[in-house]
Amino acid sequence: MRAARLIKMVLLLQSRPSMTAAELARELEVSERTVTRDAQALSEAGVPVYADRGRIGGYRLVGGYRTRLTGLARGEAEALFLSGVPGALREMGLEDAASAARLKVSAALLPSLRDASRTAAQRFHLDAPTWFSEPATPELLPAVADAVWDDRRITARYRRGEGEHRREVERELEPYGLVLKAGVWYLCARVAGQGVFRVYRIGRFTAVEAGGERFERAADFDLPGFWEERAEEFARSILRAEVVVRLSARGVRRLAHVVDPVAAREALAGAGEAGADGWVTVRLPVESEEVAHTQLMALGAEVEVVGPAALRERFAADAARMASLYGR
């Protein structure tokens, strides 16, 4: 415990010109008296820690005591610090490891690059959850993350189906990678013994047990490419119905914001030329008429449902009620 703290103290002093006892105590989560004792221990061990006395004094390293990572340009150093997304690392249980890694890199960088972590953080921030939602971190996420980093097989139990069709299934999985999509965590894994890759929502896991056996990763597995392909496959798989609508120019621009982007892209790609009134007719893939009604209502007067007839009648009834309400 103390050895790790002493190493961290050296790294902190390498990364800054000097630090007061109070600053070191805060970073190391110890008392100032402990900082004094640790500085003395480091000095006795040959680490050139020098104490400046007085009200504005502090501790610093002398004699060029540091290691350096050479060859890194500023852009490369800033990109390095973008690799740790704080919220996601915290949920996976890796915040302490990431903090230690960043500290070690900061200590080893040339002085001219020491502010790379600050400048990168000022220019990029990932806010993964969607608006107006408070996503819950899956309880078993740290256990799954450990298995992913360690290439270790897991036996997982997870829920399938909803309501009366809900049941638990057990699978032996080779966890390849984690994906955080709009505040929801997913595991991309290969089913052991089958060689097929599948996607699992980690929030549905009820139990995860890591075994002692490690698996050998497929050298050609590409996590971003795999996720993009599966995400589009999933989007297409739920688009089982179709509606015909007319869209104004503004409706065309807003369509992808109210329906699935894959559906909007396909619909607009197959659209004909706009009519004299500027409206275009498209065939829109949808999950169901019920979902289409909810989504297309957001376009208001920028969309006209042509078919099916039942959906058009439903929109006509909605329009009549609204006219009655606002015509009073």
GROMACS .gro file of C-alpha atoms in nm:
model
  328
    1MET     CA    1   0.000   0.000   0.000
    2ARG     CA    2   0.274   0.245   0.100
    3ALA     CA    3   0.494   0.143  -0.193
    4ALA     CA    4   0.215   0.231  -0.437
    5ARG     CA    5   0.166   0.565  -0.262
    6LEU     CA    6   0.538   0.646  -0.282
    7ILE     CA    7   0.541   0.570  -0.654
    8LYS     CA    8   0.239   0.791  -0.707
    9MET     CA    9   0.408   1.071  -0.513
   10VAL     CA   10   0.713   1.054  -0.739
   11LEU     CA   11   0.494   1.057  -1.049
   12LEU     CA   12   0.301   1.357  -0.920
   13LEU     CA   13   0.623   1.548  -0.862
   14GLN     CA   14   0.751   1.451  -1.206
   15SER     CA   15   0.440   1.589  -1.369
   16ARG     CA   16   0.453   1.931  -1.197
   17PRO     CA   17   0.730   2.180  -1.111
   18SER     CA   18   0.645   2.161  -0.740
   19MET     CA   19   0.360   2.073  -0.505
   20THR     CA   20   0.279   2.183  -0.153
   21ALA     CA   21   0.232   1.933   0.126
   22ALA     CA   22  -0.140   2.015   0.127
   23GLU     CA   23  -0.170   1.944  -0.247
   24LEU     CA   24   0.014   1.615  -0.215
   25ALA     CA   25  -0.195   1.516   0.087
   26ARG     CA   26  -0.513   1.582  -0.110
   27GLU     CA   27  -0.395   1.384  -0.414
   28LEU     CA   28  -0.265   1.092  -0.206
   29GLU     CA   29  -0.557   1.100   0.040
   30VAL     CA   30  -0.328   1.111   0.346
   31SER     CA   31  -0.230   1.366   0.609
   32GLU     CA   32   0.040   1.630   0.557
   33ARG     CA   33   0.243   1.457   0.827
   34THR     CA   34   0.235   1.138   0.620
   35VAL     CA   35   0.351   1.335   0.316
   36THR     CA   36   0.648   1.460   0.517
   37ARG     CA   37   0.740   1.107   0.625
   38ASP     CA   38   0.700   0.974   0.269
   39ALA     CA   39   0.922   1.251   0.129
   40GLN     CA   40   1.187   1.161   0.386
   41ALA     CA   41   1.161   0.792   0.291
   42LEU     CA   42   1.203   0.872  -0.077
   43SER     CA   43   1.506   1.089  -0.004
   44GLU     CA   44   1.667   0.811   0.199
   45ALA     CA   45   1.601   0.572  -0.090
   46GLY     CA   46   1.793   0.796  -0.330
   47VAL     CA   47   1.506   0.981  -0.495
   48PRO     CA   48   1.608   1.351  -0.502
   49VAL     CA   49   1.303   1.504  -0.333
   50TYR     CA   50   1.377   1.859  -0.221
   51ALA     CA   51   1.162   2.052   0.027
   52ASP     CA   52   1.133   2.430  -0.008
   53ARG     CA   53   1.059   2.578   0.331
   54GLY     CA   54   0.827   2.866   0.404
   55ARG     CA   55   0.467   2.967   0.347
   56ILE     CA   56   0.486   2.925  -0.031
   57GLY     CA   57   0.724   2.632  -0.023
   58GLY     CA   58   0.664   2.277  -0.133
   59TYR     CA   59   0.824   1.963  -0.268
   60ARG     CA   60   1.000   1.915  -0.600
   61LEU     CA   61   1.240   1.679  -0.774
   62VAL     CA   62   1.592   1.799  -0.855
   63GLY     CA   63   1.870   1.675  -1.077
   64GLY     CA   64   1.653   1.593  -1.380
   65TYR     CA   65   1.502   1.289  -1.209
   66ARG     CA   66   1.243   1.176  -1.465
   67THR     CA   67   1.183   0.944  -1.756
   68ARG     CA   68   1.046   1.074  -2.084
   69LEU     CA   69   0.837   0.946  -2.370
   70THR     CA   70   1.011   1.089  -2.676
   71GLY     CA   71   0.873   1.125  -3.027
   72LEU     CA   72   0.519   1.224  -2.926
   73ALA     CA   73   0.377   1.527  -3.104
   74ARG     CA   74   0.120   1.749  -2.929
   75GLY     CA   75  -0.167   1.611  -3.137
   76GLU     CA   76  -0.063   1.256  -3.052
   77ALA     CA   77  -0.040   1.332  -2.681
   78GLU     CA   78  -0.385   1.497  -2.679
   79ALA     CA   79  -0.536   1.203  -2.866
   80LEU     CA   80  -0.386   0.971  -2.606
   81PHE     CA   81  -0.581   1.144  -2.328
   82LEU     CA   82  -0.904   1.123  -2.526
   83SER     CA   83  -0.890   0.744  -2.500
   84GLY     CA   84  -1.027   0.746  -2.146
   85VAL     CA   85  -1.393   0.847  -2.125
   86PRO     CA   86  -1.439   0.914  -1.750
   87GLY     CA   87  -1.804   0.812  -1.714
   88ALA     CA   88  -1.767   0.487  -1.906
   89LEU     CA   89  -1.444   0.395  -1.724
   90ARG     CA   90  -1.609   0.464  -1.389
   91GLU     CA   91  -1.903   0.235  -1.471
   92MET     CA   92  -1.668  -0.045  -1.577
   93GLY     CA   93  -1.473  -0.014  -1.252
   94LEU     CA   94  -1.158   0.111  -1.430
   95GLU     CA   95  -1.146   0.471  -1.309
   96ASP     CA   96  -0.852   0.417  -1.072
   97ALA     CA   97  -0.651   0.228  -1.332
   98ALA     CA   98  -0.715   0.497  -1.593
   99SER     CA   99  -0.619   0.772  -1.350
  100ALA     CA  100  -0.293   0.597  -1.265
  101ALA     CA  101  -0.214   0.544  -1.633
  102ARG     CA  102  -0.277   0.909  -1.718
  103LEU     CA  103  -0.058   1.015  -1.429
  104LYS     CA  104   0.229   0.792  -1.544
  105VAL     CA  105   0.205   0.923  -1.899
  106SER     CA  106   0.189   1.284  -1.778
  107ALA     CA  107   0.498   1.231  -1.567
  108ALA     CA  108   0.693   1.084  -1.858
  109LEU     CA  109   0.596   1.343  -2.121
  110LEU     CA  110   0.822   1.627  -2.215
  111PRO     CA  111   0.747   1.947  -2.020
  112SER     CA  112   0.610   2.115  -2.333
  113LEU     CA  113   0.342   1.844  -2.359
  114ARG     CA  114   0.240   1.826  -1.992
  115ASP     CA  115  -0.082   2.020  -2.050
  116ALA     CA  116  -0.205   1.773  -2.315
  117SER     CA  117  -0.458   1.616  -2.081
  118ARG     CA  118  -0.606   1.956  -1.993
  119THR     CA  119  -0.622   2.086  -2.350
  120ALA     CA  120  -0.782   1.762  -2.472
  121ALA     CA  121  -1.044   1.770  -2.197
  122GLN     CA  122  -1.129   2.130  -2.288
  123ARG     CA  123  -1.200   2.030  -2.647
  124PHE     CA  124  -1.382   1.698  -2.628
  125HIS     CA  125  -1.639   1.543  -2.398
  126LEU     CA  126  -1.857   1.237  -2.457
  127ASP     CA  127  -2.206   1.250  -2.307
  128ALA     CA  128  -2.331   0.902  -2.396
  129PRO     CA  129  -2.682   0.896  -2.240
  130THR     CA  130  -2.979   1.036  -2.425
  131TRP     CA  131  -3.159   1.352  -2.313
  132PHE     CA  132  -3.418   1.336  -2.035
  133SER     CA  133  -3.309   0.996  -1.907
  134GLU     CA  134  -3.113   0.865  -1.611
  135PRO     CA  135  -2.954   0.538  -1.727
  136ALA     CA  136  -2.876   0.284  -1.459
  137THR     CA  137  -2.536   0.119  -1.457
  138PRO     CA  138  -2.578  -0.262  -1.482
  139GLU     CA  139  -2.471  -0.424  -1.157
  140LEU     CA  140  -2.271  -0.693  -1.339
  141LEU     CA  141  -2.088  -0.455  -1.575
  142PRO     CA  142  -1.756  -0.453  -1.381
  143ALA     CA  143  -1.747  -0.835  -1.380
  144VAL     CA  144  -1.814  -0.846  -1.754
  145ALA     CA  145  -1.554  -0.574  -1.817
  146ASP     CA  146  -1.291  -0.770  -1.621
  147ALA     CA  147  -1.356  -1.074  -1.839
  148VAL     CA  148  -1.332  -0.864  -2.156
  149TRP     CA  149  -0.995  -0.719  -2.058
  150ASP     CA  150  -0.864  -1.058  -1.946
  151ASP     CA  151  -0.994  -1.259  -2.248
  152ARG     CA  152  -1.161  -1.496  -2.004
  153ARG     CA  153  -1.467  -1.708  -2.079
  154ILE     CA  154  -1.778  -1.643  -1.875
  155THR     CA  155  -2.091  -1.837  -1.793
  156ALA     CA  156  -2.378  -1.591  -1.808
  157ARG     CA  157  -2.745  -1.614  -1.726
  158TYR     CA  158  -2.971  -1.358  -1.892
  159ARG     CA  159  -3.338  -1.277  -1.937
  160ARG     CA  160  -3.511  -1.335  -2.269
  161GLY     CA  161  -3.857  -1.215  -2.361
  162GLU     CA  162  -4.101  -1.004  -2.162
  163GLY     CA  163  -4.402  -1.063  -1.939
  164GLU     CA  164  -4.538  -1.417  -1.943
  165HIS     CA  165  -4.287  -1.512  -2.215
  166ARG     CA  166  -3.992  -1.411  -2.001
  167ARG     CA  167  -3.739  -1.683  -1.918
  168GLU     CA  168  -3.374  -1.720  -1.819
  169VAL     CA  169  -3.113  -1.875  -2.046
  170GLU     CA  170  -2.757  -1.977  -1.965
  171ARG     CA  171  -2.473  -1.946  -2.215
  172GLU     CA  172  -2.096  -1.989  -2.211
  173LEU     CA  173  -1.956  -1.681  -2.383
  174GLU     CA  174  -1.625  -1.545  -2.505
  175PRO     CA  175  -1.659  -1.171  -2.431
  176TYR     CA  176  -1.493  -0.972  -2.709
  177GLY     CA  177  -1.596  -0.613  -2.646
  178LEU     CA  178  -1.824  -0.363  -2.475
  179VAL     CA  179  -2.035  -0.097  -2.646
  180LEU     CA  180  -2.203   0.198  -2.477
  181LYS     CA  181  -2.495   0.308  -2.694
  182ALA     CA  182  -2.710   0.602  -2.578
  183GLY     CA  183  -2.648   0.517  -2.212
  184VAL     CA  184  -2.709   0.141  -2.254
  185TRP     CA  185  -2.427  -0.113  -2.223
  186TYR     CA  186  -2.398  -0.408  -2.461
  187LEU     CA  187  -2.161  -0.704  -2.479
  188CYS     CA  188  -2.038  -0.836  -2.814
  189ALA     CA  189  -1.946  -1.199  -2.756
  190ARG     CA  190  -1.883  -1.525  -2.935
  191VAL     CA  191  -2.090  -1.821  -2.817
  192ALA     CA  192  -1.840  -2.083  -2.700
  193GLY     CA  193  -1.836  -2.392  -2.917
  194GLN     CA  194  -2.055  -2.237  -3.187
  195GLY     CA  195  -1.827  -1.973  -3.336
  196VAL     CA  196  -2.113  -1.723  -3.385
  197PHE     CA  197  -2.102  -1.366  -3.256
  198ARG     CA  198  -2.402  -1.212  -3.081
  199VAL     CA  199  -2.493  -0.896  -2.896
  200TYR     CA  200  -2.626  -0.905  -2.539
  201ARG     CA  201  -2.772  -0.621  -2.334
  202ILE     CA  202  -2.578  -0.635  -2.009
  203GLY     CA  203  -2.870  -0.504  -1.807
  204ARG     CA  204  -3.047  -0.833  -1.880
  205PHE     CA  205  -2.772  -1.045  -1.722
  206THR     CA  206  -2.876  -1.198  -1.391
  207ALA     CA  207  -2.550  -1.380  -1.314
  208VAL     CA  208  -2.196  -1.378  -1.453
  209GLU     CA  209  -1.921  -1.616  -1.352
  210ALA     CA  210  -1.572  -1.599  -1.500
  211GLY     CA  211  -1.395  -1.932  -1.541
  212GLY     CA  212  -1.026  -2.004  -1.535
  213GLU     CA  213  -1.007  -2.065  -1.909
  214ARG     CA  214  -0.893  -1.793  -2.146
  215PHE     CA  215  -0.996  -1.786  -2.509
  216GLU     CA  216  -0.797  -1.696  -2.816
  217ARG     CA  217  -0.932  -1.392  -2.998
  218ALA     CA  218  -1.001  -1.399  -3.370
  219ALA     CA  219  -0.730  -1.179  -3.519
  220ASP     CA  220  -0.964  -1.025  -3.775
  221PHE     CA  221  -1.241  -0.923  -3.531
  222ASP     CA  222  -1.322  -0.552  -3.567
  223LEU     CA  223  -1.546  -0.428  -3.285
  224PRO     CA  224  -1.659  -0.096  -3.442
  225GLY     CA  225  -1.729  -0.266  -3.776
  226PHE     CA  226  -1.913  -0.555  -3.610
  227TRP     CA  227  -2.131  -0.318  -3.404
  228GLU     CA  228  -2.218  -0.100  -3.703
  229GLU     CA  229  -2.322  -0.405  -3.904
  230ARG     CA  230  -2.530  -0.559  -3.626
  231ALA     CA  231  -2.694  -0.230  -3.531
  232GLU     CA  232  -2.815  -0.182  -3.887
  233GLU     CA  233  -2.930  -0.546  -3.907
  234PHE     CA  234  -3.131  -0.497  -3.590
  235ALA     CA  235  -3.287  -0.176  -3.718
  236ARG     CA  236  -3.391  -0.349  -4.040
  237SER     CA  237  -3.525  -0.655  -3.858
  238ILE     CA  238  -3.787  -0.456  -3.665
  239LEU     CA  239  -3.909  -0.262  -3.970
  240ARG     CA  240  -4.177  -0.513  -4.064
  241ALA     CA  241  -4.446  -0.279  -4.202
  242GLU     CA  242  -4.464   0.005  -4.452
  243VAL     CA  243  -4.660   0.327  -4.483
  244VAL     CA  244  -4.690   0.572  -4.771
  245VAL     CA  245  -4.661   0.940  -4.683
  246ARG     CA  246  -4.621   1.278  -4.848
  247LEU     CA  247  -4.363   1.512  -4.701
  248SER     CA  248  -4.308   1.886  -4.731
  249ALA     CA  249  -3.953   2.013  -4.777
  250ARG     CA  250  -3.935   2.071  -4.403
  251GLY     CA  251  -4.079   1.725  -4.338
  252VAL     CA  252  -3.804   1.573  -4.552
  253ARG     CA  253  -3.539   1.751  -4.346
  254ARG     CA  254  -3.695   1.642  -4.015
  255LEU     CA  255  -3.783   1.284  -4.106
  256ALA     CA  256  -3.461   1.127  -3.976
  257HIS     CA  257  -3.517   1.300  -3.640
  258VAL     CA  258  -3.853   1.132  -3.574
  259VAL     CA  259  -3.817   0.784  -3.729
  260ASP     CA  260  -3.537   0.529  -3.742
  261PRO     CA  261  -3.245   0.675  -3.944
  262VAL     CA  262  -3.216   0.354  -4.148
  263ALA     CA  263  -3.586   0.377  -4.241
  264ALA     CA  264  -3.557   0.746  -4.326
  265ARG     CA  265  -3.252   0.686  -4.542
  266GLU     CA  266  -3.419   0.405  -4.737
  267ALA     CA  267  -3.741   0.601  -4.780
  268LEU     CA  268  -3.574   0.916  -4.911
  269ALA     CA  269  -3.339   0.719  -5.136
  270GLY     CA  270  -3.641   0.570  -5.314
  271ALA     CA  271  -3.840   0.894  -5.333
  272GLY     CA  272  -3.938   1.041  -5.666
  273GLU     CA  273  -3.922   1.404  -5.776
  274ALA     CA  274  -4.106   1.664  -5.572
  275GLY     CA  275  -4.442   1.776  -5.707
  276ALA     CA  276  -4.539   2.127  -5.809
  277ASP     CA  277  -4.623   2.199  -5.444
  278GLY     CA  278  -4.275   2.089  -5.332
  279TRP     CA  279  -4.401   1.776  -5.157
  280VAL     CA  280  -4.256   1.428  -5.219
  281THR     CA  281  -4.416   1.085  -5.178
  282VAL     CA  282  -4.214   0.813  -5.003
  283ARG     CA  283  -4.265   0.454  -4.892
  284LEU     CA  284  -4.149   0.447  -4.530
  285PRO     CA  285  -4.049   0.121  -4.350
  286VAL     CA  286  -4.187   0.118  -3.994
  287GLU     CA  287  -4.201  -0.116  -3.698
  288SER     CA  288  -4.582  -0.109  -3.691
  289GLU     CA  289  -4.873   0.124  -3.769
  290GLU     CA  290  -4.895   0.206  -3.399
  291VAL     CA  291  -4.529   0.311  -3.386
  292ALA     CA  292  -4.566   0.500  -3.715
  293HIS     CA  293  -4.860   0.696  -3.572
  294THR     CA  294  -4.658   0.801  -3.268
  295GLN     CA  295  -4.349   0.895  -3.469
  296LEU     CA  296  -4.516   1.077  -3.758
  297MET     CA  297  -4.738   1.284  -3.529
  298ALA     CA  298  -4.418   1.471  -3.439
  299LEU     CA  299  -4.406   1.610  -3.795
  300GLY     CA  300  -4.745   1.778  -3.755
  301ALA     CA  301  -4.862   1.948  -4.073
  302GLU     CA  302  -4.540   1.860  -4.258
  303VAL     CA  303  -4.662   1.506  -4.335
  304GLU     CA  304  -4.972   1.358  -4.496
  305VAL     CA  305  -5.040   0.986  -4.456
  306VAL     CA  306  -5.156   0.833  -4.784
  307GLY     CA  307  -5.183   0.473  -4.673
  308PRO     CA  308  -5.272   0.235  -4.532
  309ALA     CA  309  -5.629   0.362  -4.507
  310ALA     CA  310  -5.668   0.277  -4.137
  311LEU     CA  311  -5.367   0.491  -4.046
  312ARG     CA  312  -5.485   0.778  -4.265
  313GLU     CA  313  -5.825   0.767  -4.096
  314ARG     CA  314  -5.655   0.778  -3.757
  315PHE     CA  315  -5.459   1.090  -3.854
  316ALA     CA  316  -5.777   1.248  -3.996
  317ALA     CA  317  -5.953   1.185  -3.665
  318ASP     CA  318  -5.659   1.338  -3.476
  319ALA     CA  319  -5.666   1.642  -3.704
  320ALA     CA  320  -6.041   1.686  -3.651
  321ARG     CA  321  -6.001   1.673  -3.272
  322MET     CA  322  -5.721   1.929  -3.283
  323ALA     CA  323  -5.923   2.157  -3.513
  324SER     CA  324  -6.214   2.135  -3.271
  325LEU     CA  325  -5.989   2.204  -2.974
  326TYR     CA  326  -5.816   2.509  -3.124
  327GLY     CA  327  -6.122   2.637  -3.311
  328ARG     CA  328  -6.317   2.717  -2.997
   0.00000   0.00000   0.00000
